């Protein structure tokens, strides 16, 4: 007798989709796949922190101000640290630009890759207290300079975004 599931047991996950797309590109190195996996992991870690925020006492202000002049919340700082650490350890990025930092983050030379990632790790964090919508925003660009990465690598038109 055939089993009838209400849950799709052959679900299309983000990882499955990205791997399938990578196979369609001759000569793909897997760097973009590795980077997207790191971003996916960062987003999952941020989501887990947001879910546990009350129990872990992560609500409240961190006592810092971001580049927009907004007071940073504890979850903003934690989310930013998660993104930066996971992106650096992916060995695919050279420069990280975050709404939460005053300056760009240059990845250590031995960990550098060919991508620049611009991100807001926890967009809408001011809505957390009232259970409003929040999320993570990112854009990926290919590095344009040779030598040491610089701000020009991040200051590209949106048409140049890889993802």
Short mmCIF file of C-alpha atoms in Angstrom, two decimals, residues 1-137:
data_model
loop_
_atom_site.label_atom_id
_atom_site.label_comp_id
_atom_site.label_asym_id
_atom_site.label_seq_id
_atom_site.Cartn_x
_atom_site.Cartn_y
_atom_site.Cartn_z
CA UNK A 1 0.00 0.00 0.00
CA UNK A 2 1.40 3.37 -1.00
CA UNK A 3 2.11 5.81 1.77
CA UNK A 4 0.59 9.27 1.48
CA UNK A 5 2.64 12.00 3.05
CA UNK A 6 1.43 15.50 3.69
CA UNK A 7 5.05 16.64 3.66
CA UNK A 8 7.04 16.64 0.42
CA UNK A 9 9.79 14.10 1.02
CA UNK A 10 11.62 15.23 -2.13
CA UNK A 11 11.73 18.92 -1.23
CA UNK A 12 13.85 21.39 -3.14
CA UNK A 13 16.19 23.01 -0.63
CA UNK A 14 18.39 26.03 -1.24
CA UNK A 15 21.51 23.86 -1.11
CA UNK A 16 20.04 21.36 -3.55
CA UNK A 17 19.03 24.16 -5.95
CA UNK A 18 22.44 25.88 -5.82
CA UNK A 19 24.29 22.61 -6.40
CA UNK A 20 22.04 21.77 -9.37
CA UNK A 21 22.63 25.23 -10.87
CA UNK A 22 26.38 24.92 -10.37
CA UNK A 23 26.42 21.71 -12.42
CA UNK A 24 24.92 23.65 -15.35
CA UNK A 25 27.91 26.01 -15.55
CA UNK A 26 30.95 24.51 -17.28
CA UNK A 27 34.13 25.40 -15.43
CA UNK A 28 32.36 26.43 -12.22
CA UNK A 29 34.82 26.34 -9.32
CA UNK A 30 32.27 25.94 -6.55
CA UNK A 31 33.35 29.19 -4.88
CA UNK A 32 29.94 30.82 -5.31
CA UNK A 33 28.25 27.68 -4.00
CA UNK A 34 30.55 27.71 -0.98
CA UNK A 35 29.81 31.40 -0.38
CA UNK A 36 26.05 30.93 -0.66
CA UNK A 37 26.29 28.04 1.80
CA UNK A 38 28.13 30.31 4.26
CA UNK A 39 25.45 33.00 3.86
CA UNK A 40 22.72 30.39 4.31
CA UNK A 41 24.41 29.18 7.52
CA UNK A 42 24.73 32.75 8.81
CA UNK A 43 21.04 33.42 8.15
CA UNK A 44 20.07 30.20 9.95
CA UNK A 45 22.26 31.15 12.92
CA UNK A 46 20.70 34.64 13.06
CA UNK A 47 17.20 33.11 12.88
CA UNK A 48 18.06 30.75 15.75
CA UNK A 49 19.35 33.67 17.84
CA UNK A 50 16.19 35.69 17.15
CA UNK A 51 14.01 32.72 18.18
CA UNK A 52 15.94 32.36 21.46
CA UNK A 53 16.34 36.09 22.10
CA UNK A 54 13.99 36.23 25.07
CA UNK A 55 15.39 33.18 26.83
CA UNK A 56 19.01 34.13 26.06
CA UNK A 57 18.40 37.75 27.11
CA UNK A 58 19.42 39.11 23.71
CA UNK A 59 16.80 41.85 23.60
CA UNK A 60 17.91 45.37 24.39
CA UNK A 61 20.50 47.86 23.29
CA UNK A 62 24.19 47.15 22.81
CA UNK A 63 25.25 50.72 23.57
CA UNK A 64 26.72 51.40 20.11
CA UNK A 65 25.54 53.42 17.10
CA UNK A 66 25.71 52.19 13.47
CA UNK A 67 26.62 54.23 10.38
CA UNK A 68 23.01 55.41 9.96
CA UNK A 69 23.08 56.87 13.46
CA UNK A 70 20.73 54.18 14.78
CA UNK A 71 21.37 52.70 18.19
CA UNK A 72 22.48 49.11 17.75
CA UNK A 73 20.60 46.35 19.48
CA UNK A 74 22.32 43.34 20.99
CA UNK A 75 20.89 41.17 18.20
CA UNK A 76 22.31 43.56 15.56
CA UNK A 77 25.82 43.14 16.96
CA UNK A 78 25.48 39.37 17.35
CA UNK A 79 24.08 38.99 13.81
CA UNK A 80 26.88 41.09 12.37
CA UNK A 81 29.52 39.02 14.15
CA UNK A 82 27.92 35.80 12.89
CA UNK A 83 27.90 37.04 9.28
CA UNK A 84 31.47 38.33 9.39
CA UNK A 85 32.91 35.19 10.99
CA UNK A 86 31.07 32.79 8.68
CA UNK A 87 31.89 34.80 5.53
CA UNK A 88 35.57 35.13 6.45
CA UNK A 89 35.86 31.41 7.13
CA UNK A 90 34.33 30.54 3.74
CA UNK A 91 37.62 31.47 2.00
CA UNK A 92 35.58 33.03 -0.82
CA UNK A 93 35.43 36.71 0.16
CA UNK A 94 37.97 39.51 0.20
CA UNK A 95 35.87 42.43 1.43
CA UNK A 96 32.77 42.64 3.64
CA UNK A 97 30.54 45.70 3.84
CA UNK A 98 28.00 45.78 6.65
CA UNK A 99 25.45 48.37 7.68
CA UNK A 100 26.64 47.79 11.23
CA UNK A 101 30.29 48.76 10.61
CA UNK A 102 31.82 52.20 10.05
CA UNK A 103 34.42 50.79 7.66
CA UNK A 104 34.73 47.85 5.29
CA UNK A 105 36.12 44.61 6.68
CA UNK A 106 39.08 43.32 4.73
CA UNK A 107 39.43 39.56 5.00
CA UNK A 108 42.85 38.26 6.05
CA UNK A 109 45.07 37.66 3.01
CA UNK A 110 45.34 33.91 3.58
CA UNK A 111 41.53 33.60 3.65
CA UNK A 112 40.76 35.89 0.69
CA UNK A 113 38.63 34.86 -2.26
CA UNK A 114 37.21 36.68 -5.27
CA UNK A 115 33.91 37.99 -3.90
CA UNK A 116 32.74 41.11 -2.08
CA UNK A 117 29.64 40.79 0.07
CA UNK A 118 27.51 43.77 1.13
CA UNK A 119 24.93 42.95 3.78
CA UNK A 120 22.57 44.00 6.52
CA UNK A 121 22.57 40.96 8.80
CA UNK A 122 19.34 41.84 10.59
CA UNK A 123 17.27 44.30 8.59
CA UNK A 124 14.24 45.63 10.45
CA UNK A 125 15.70 44.95 13.89
CA UNK A 126 13.73 47.91 15.23
CA UNK A 127 10.63 45.77 14.58
CA UNK A 128 11.72 42.91 16.84
CA UNK A 129 10.02 44.25 19.95
CA UNK A 130 6.63 44.36 18.21
CA UNK A 131 7.09 41.06 16.31
CA UNK A 132 7.32 42.87 12.95
CA UNK A 133 9.05 41.58 9.84
CA UNK A 134 12.82 41.14 9.94
CA UNK A 135 15.33 39.50 7.63
CA UNK A 136 18.84 39.51 6.19
CA UNK A 137 19.79 41.37 3.01
#
